[in-house]
PDB file of C-alpha atoms in Angstrom:
ATOM      1  CA  MET A   1       7.208   1.916  -8.530  1.00  0.00           C
ATOM      2  CA  TYR A   2       6.393  -1.002  -7.679  1.00  0.00           C
ATOM      3  CA  THR A   3       2.982  -3.713  -8.294  1.00  0.00           C
ATOM      4  CA  TYR A   4       0.987  -5.559  -6.400  1.00  0.00           C
ATOM      5  CA  LEU A   5      -0.970  -8.227  -7.422  1.00  0.00           C
ATOM      6  CA  CYS A   6      -3.897  -8.732  -4.941  1.00  0.00           C
ATOM      7  CA  ARG A   7      -6.785 -10.871  -5.525  1.00  0.00           C
ATOM      8  CA  THR A   8     -10.275 -10.067  -6.064  1.00  0.00           C
ATOM      9  CA  ARG A   9     -12.347 -12.626  -3.461  1.00  0.00           C
ATOM     10  CA  TRP A  10     -16.372 -13.166  -4.453  1.00  0.00           C
ATOM     11  CA  GLY A  11     -16.781 -12.000  -0.973  1.00  0.00           C
ATOM     12  CA  ASP A  12     -15.408  -9.057  -1.337  1.00  0.00           C
ATOM     13  CA  MET A  13     -18.127  -7.833  -3.437  1.00  0.00           C
ATOM     14  CA  ASP A  14     -21.483  -5.751  -1.490  1.00  0.00           C
ATOM     15  CA  ALA A  15     -25.226  -6.189  -2.755  1.00  0.00           C
ATOM     16  CA  PHE A  16     -25.264  -4.152  -6.349  1.00  0.00           C
ATOM     17  CA  GLY A  17     -22.758  -7.015  -7.284  1.00  0.00           C
ATOM     18  CA  HIS A  18     -18.999  -4.354  -7.621  1.00  0.00           C
ATOM     19  CA  ILE A  19     -15.945  -5.368  -5.528  1.00  0.00           C
ATOM     20  CA  ASN A  20     -17.001  -2.538  -1.793  1.00  0.00           C
ATOM     21  CA  ASN A  21     -15.294   0.796  -1.042  1.00  0.00           C
ATOM     22  CA  LEU A  22     -14.377  -0.381   2.248  1.00  0.00           C
ATOM     23  CA  LYS A  23     -12.267  -3.664   0.575  1.00  0.00           C
ATOM     24  CA  VAL A  24     -10.081  -1.149  -2.410  1.00  0.00           C
ATOM     25  CA  LEU A  25      -9.319   0.055   0.859  1.00  0.00           C
ATOM     26  CA  GLN A  26      -8.328  -3.035   1.550  1.00  0.00           C
ATOM     27  CA  TYR A  27      -6.517  -3.417  -1.061  1.00  0.00           C
ATOM     28  CA  VAL A  28      -4.904  -0.465  -0.859  1.00  0.00           C
ATOM     29  CA  GLN A  29      -3.612  -0.630   1.640  1.00  0.00           C
ATOM     30  CA  GLU A  30      -1.949  -4.272   1.162  1.00  0.00           C
ATOM     31  CA  ALA A  31       0.097  -2.813  -1.415  1.00  0.00           C
ATOM     32  CA  VAL A  32       0.646  -0.164   1.233  1.00  0.00           C
ATOM     33  CA  TYR A  33       2.854  -2.955   3.604  1.00  0.00           C
ATOM     34  CA  CYS A  34       4.035  -4.963   0.943  1.00  0.00           C
ATOM     35  CA  LEU A  35       6.098  -2.593  -0.744  1.00  0.00           C
ATOM     36  CA  LEU A  36       7.216  -0.936   3.317  1.00  0.00           C
ATOM     37  CA  TYR A  37       8.411  -4.652   4.193  1.00  0.00           C
ATOM     38  CA  ASP A  38       9.129  -5.547   0.305  1.00  0.00           C
ATOM     39  CA  GLU A  39      12.585  -7.403   1.440  1.00  0.00           C
ATOM     40  CA  SER A  40      14.147  -7.869  -1.189  1.00  0.00           C
ATOM     41  CA  GLU A  41      16.944  -5.792  -0.257  1.00  0.00           C
ATOM     42  CA  GLY A  42      17.433  -9.272   2.708  1.00  0.00           C
ATOM     43  CA  GLN A  43      16.765  -6.624   5.196  1.00  0.00           C
ATOM     44  CA  GLU A  44      14.442  -5.096   8.551  1.00  0.00           C
ATOM     45  CA  LEU A  45      12.804  -2.118   7.615  1.00  0.00           C
ATOM     46  CA  PHE A  46      10.337  -0.091   9.917  1.00  0.00           C
ATOM     47  CA  GLU A  47      11.161  -2.703  12.216  1.00  0.00           C
ATOM     48  CA  ASP A  48       8.999  -0.731  14.458  1.00  0.00           C
ATOM     49  CA  GLY A  49       5.938  -0.261  12.030  1.00  0.00           C
ATOM     50  CA  PHE A  50       4.064   2.225  11.382  1.00  0.00           C
ATOM     51  CA  MET A  51       0.998   4.671  11.183  1.00  0.00           C
ATOM     52  CA  ILE A  52      -1.238   4.489   8.368  1.00  0.00           C
ATOM     53  CA  ALA A  53      -2.482   9.102   8.790  1.00  0.00           C
ATOM     54  CA  ARG A  54      -4.018   9.350   5.780  1.00  0.00           C
ATOM     55  CA  HIS A  55      -5.870   7.825   2.990  1.00  0.00           C
ATOM     56  CA  GLU A  56      -7.517   9.562  -0.577  1.00  0.00           C
ATOM     57  CA  ILE A  57      -9.341   6.992  -2.762  1.00  0.00           C
ATOM     58  CA  ASP A  58     -11.393   8.174  -6.044  1.00  0.00           C
ATOM     59  CA  TYR A  59     -13.269   5.260  -7.937  1.00  0.00           C
ATOM     60  CA  ARG A  60     -13.093   5.508 -11.470  1.00  0.00           C
ATOM     61  CA  THR A  61     -15.080   2.880 -12.114  1.00  0.00           C
ATOM     62  CA  PRO A  62     -17.080   0.421 -10.668  1.00  0.00           C
ATOM     63  CA  LEU A  63     -14.826  -3.325  -9.942  1.00  0.00           C
ATOM     64  CA  TYR A  64     -15.685  -6.274 -10.394  1.00  0.00           C
ATOM     65  CA  HIS A  65     -14.629  -9.953  -8.791  1.00  0.00           C
ATOM     66  CA  CYS A  66     -12.351 -11.125 -12.261  1.00  0.00           C
ATOM     67  CA  PRO A  67     -10.005 -14.544 -10.900  1.00  0.00           C
ATOM     68  CA  ALA A  68      -7.525 -12.823 -12.514  1.00  0.00           C
ATOM     69  CA  PRO A  69      -5.107 -10.722  -9.733  1.00  0.00           C
ATOM     70  CA  LEU A  70      -5.589  -7.072 -10.072  1.00  0.00           C
ATOM     71  CA  PRO A  71      -2.729  -5.175 -10.675  1.00  0.00           C
ATOM     72  CA  VAL A  72      -2.238  -2.454  -8.327  1.00  0.00           C
ATOM     73  CA  GLN A  73       0.855   0.023  -9.102  1.00  0.00           C
ATOM     74  CA  ILE A  74       1.875   1.381  -6.652  1.00  0.00           C
ATOM     75  CA  TRP A  75       4.639   4.520  -6.007  1.00  0.00           C
ATOM     76  CA  VAL A  76       6.179   7.564  -4.036  1.00  0.00           C
ATOM     77  CA  GLU A  77       6.113  10.625  -3.949  1.00  0.00           C
ATOM     78  CA  ARG A  78       7.207  12.576  -1.340  1.00  0.00           C
ATOM     79  CA  LEU A  79       9.014  11.718   1.669  1.00  0.00           C
ATOM     80  CA  GLY A  80       9.594  12.947   4.889  1.00  0.00           C
ATOM     81  CA  LYS A  81      11.087  13.810   7.178  1.00  0.00           C
ATOM     82  CA  ALA A  82       8.813  11.605   9.419  1.00  0.00           C
ATOM     83  CA  SER A  83       6.540  10.704   6.433  1.00  0.00           C
ATOM     84  CA  ILE A  84       5.763   9.013   3.495  1.00  0.00           C
ATOM     85  CA  SER A  85       3.510  10.162   0.408  1.00  0.00           C
ATOM     86  CA  THR A  86       2.596   7.432  -2.372  1.00  0.00           C
ATOM     87  CA  ALA A  87      -0.002   7.109  -5.144  1.00  0.00           C
ATOM     88  CA  CYS A  88      -0.993   4.111  -6.400  1.00  0.00           C
ATOM     89  CA  GLU A  89      -3.861   3.316  -9.510  1.00  0.00           C
ATOM     90  CA  ALA A  90      -5.629  -0.195 -10.450  1.00  0.00           C
ATOM     91  CA  ARG A  91      -6.903  -1.055 -13.806  1.00  0.00           C
ATOM     92  CA  ARG A  92      -8.194  -3.767 -15.238  1.00  0.00           C
ATOM     93  CA  ASP A  93      -8.787  -4.736 -19.110  1.00  0.00           C
ATOM     94  CA  GLY A  94      -6.293  -1.331 -19.830  1.00  0.00           C
ATOM     95  CA  GLU A  95      -9.397   0.813 -17.775  1.00  0.00           C
ATOM     96  CA  LEU A  96      -8.516   3.323 -14.797  1.00  0.00           C
ATOM     97  CA  VAL A  97     -10.382   2.291 -11.756  1.00  0.00           C
ATOM     98  CA  PHE A  98      -9.630   3.269  -8.351  1.00  0.00           C
ATOM     99  CA  GLU A  99      -7.045   5.759  -7.778  1.00  0.00           C
ATOM    100  CA  ALA A 100      -5.944   6.659  -4.275  1.00  0.00           C
ATOM    101  CA  ARG A 101      -3.200   8.442  -2.525  1.00  0.00           C
ATOM    102  CA  THR A 102      -1.681   7.261   1.323  1.00  0.00           C
ATOM    103  CA  VAL A 103       0.655   9.303   3.963  1.00  0.00           C
ATOM    104  CA  THR A 104       2.672   6.582   6.158  1.00  0.00           C
ATOM    105  CA  VAL A 105       4.451   8.257   9.833  1.00  0.00           C
ATOM    106  CA  PRO A 106       6.565   5.979  11.165  1.00  0.00           C
ATOM    107  CA  THR A 107       6.618   4.948  14.428  1.00  0.00           C
ATOM    108  CA  ASP A 108       8.959   4.140  17.792  1.00  0.00           C
ATOM    109  CA  ALA A 109       7.884   1.209  19.081  1.00  0.00           C
ATOM    110  CA  GLY A 110       8.445   2.428  22.376  1.00  0.00           C
ATOM    111  CA  THR A 111       6.740   5.401  23.134  1.00  0.00           C
ATOM    112  CA  GLY A 112       3.892   4.420  19.895  1.00  0.00           C
ATOM    113  CA  ARG A 113       4.643   8.195  18.419  1.00  0.00           C
ATOM    114  CA  SER A 114       6.481   9.259  15.042  1.00  0.00           C
ATOM    115  CA  ARG A 115       9.864   9.617  14.226  1.00  0.00           C
ATOM    116  CA  PRO A 116      12.158  10.204  11.603  1.00  0.00           C
ATOM    117  CA  LEU A 117      13.315   7.408   8.446  1.00  0.00           C
ATOM    118  CA  ARG A 118      16.404   5.981   8.689  1.00  0.00           C
ATOM    119  CA  ASP A 119      18.929   5.309   6.069  1.00  0.00           C
ATOM    120  CA  ALA A 120      18.198   2.438   4.735  1.00  0.00           C
ATOM    121  CA  GLU A 121      13.775   3.735   5.043  1.00  0.00           C
ATOM    122  CA  ARG A 122      14.480   6.450   2.798  1.00  0.00           C
ATOM    123  CA  ARG A 123      16.827   4.319   0.276  1.00  0.00           C
ATOM    124  CA  HIS A 124      14.481   1.616  -0.154  1.00  0.00           C
ATOM    125  CA  LEU A 125      11.473   4.389  -0.974  1.00  0.00           C
ATOM    126  CA  ASN A 126      13.963   6.192  -3.082  1.00  0.00           C
ATOM    127  CA  ARG A 127      13.562   3.265  -5.233  1.00  0.00           C
ATOM    128  CA  TYR A 128       9.568   3.229  -6.227  1.00  0.00           C
ATOM    129  CA  ARG A 129      10.316   7.224  -6.272  1.00  0.00           C
ATOM    130  CA  VAL A 130       8.778   6.124 -10.944  1.00  0.00           C
ATOM    131  CA  ARG A 131       5.926   6.703 -11.604  1.00  0.00           C
ATOM    132  CA  PRO A 132       3.813   4.219 -14.216  1.00  0.00           C
ATOM    133  CA  ILE A 133       3.265   6.931 -17.381  1.00  0.00           C
ATOM    134  CA  GLY A 134       0.600   4.980 -19.510  1.00  0.00           C
ATOM    135  CA  PRO A 135      -1.672   2.053 -18.985  1.00  0.00           C
ATOM    136  CA  LEU A 136       0.696  -1.222 -17.545  1.00  0.00           C
ATOM    137  CA  ALA A 137       2.916  -2.446 -19.143  1.00  0.00           C
ATOM    138  CA  THR A 138       4.811  -5.064 -16.696  1.00  0.00           C
ATOM    139  CA  VAL A 139       3.783  -6.739 -14.446  1.00  0.00           C
ATOM    140  CA  ALA A 140       6.141  -7.982 -10.828  1.00  0.00           C
ATOM    141  CA  PRO A 141       5.309 -11.258  -9.861  1.00  0.00           C
ATOM    142  CA  VAL A 142       1.859 -12.041  -7.672  1.00  0.00           C
ATOM    143  CA  GLY A 143       2.516  -9.614  -4.430  1.00  0.00           C
ATOM    144  CA  ARG A 144       1.950 -11.720  -0.625  1.00  0.00           C
ATOM    145  CA  VAL A 145       1.624  -9.639   2.713  1.00  0.00           C
ATOM    146  CA  PRO A 146       4.923 -11.177   4.291  1.00  0.00           C
ATOM    147  CA  VAL A 147       3.445 -12.398   8.241  1.00  0.00           C
ATOM    148  CA  PRO A 148       4.691  -9.239  10.827  1.00  0.00           C
ATOM    149  CA  THR A 149       7.334 -10.043  13.367  1.00  0.00           C
ATOM    150  CA  THR A 150       5.933  -9.443  17.370  1.00  0.00           C
ATOM    151  CA  ALA A 151       7.357  -5.885  16.833  1.00  0.00           C
ATOM    152  CA  ARG A 152       5.570  -5.565  13.874  1.00  0.00           C
ATOM    153  CA  LEU A 153       2.283  -6.450  15.781  1.00  0.00           C
ATOM    154  CA  ARG A 154       2.709  -4.167  18.352  1.00  0.00           C
ATOM    155  CA  VAL A 155       1.035  -0.716  15.893  1.00  0.00           C
ATOM    156  CA  PRO A 156       0.431   2.334  18.325  1.00  0.00           C
ATOM    157  CA  ALA A 157      -3.283   2.913  17.249  1.00  0.00           C
ATOM    158  CA  LEU A 158      -3.316   6.851  15.822  1.00  0.00           C
ATOM    159  CA  GLY A 159      -2.729   9.291  19.737  1.00  0.00           C
ATOM    160  CA  GLY A 160      -0.042   7.454  20.513  1.00  0.00           C
ATOM    161  CA  ARG A 161      -2.453   5.009  22.249  1.00  0.00           C
ATOM    162  CA  ALA A 162      -1.734   0.167  22.438  1.00  0.00           C
ATOM    163  CA  SER A 163      -4.622  -1.183  20.279  1.00  0.00           C
TER     164      SER A 163
END
């Protein structure tokens, strides 16, 4: 399991005073990104980028802005030949705020198509196949979104067209 500490922002709130659902989707994307590009192993992973193939979010209770970071716990549910299925959840004060699932597909920069997971990527992701049990216990340091290299910026849009 990987914990991404997400900072909510005042501007993330909507007219009803809670965090907008689009912002929650962005928090999920940030958690996925940090999990895939975790540089603790000292090697480049997903150098050609990846595409999000699917998001699914269940909102359990309204989320409000708070200066304390929101812990988003994410883990790998399934590794396919050319896809990664992750699940995540966020809790504030022990209360489940949202649950989400994402399917991610690694890409080949040359073709713009999906490609099989590489051995190093599979080893990296296997480290995060543990689902949390109950409320948060240990929290990792504040997650940071790594700055992408030029190669990572050339992620094609769905359908194989360059964005």
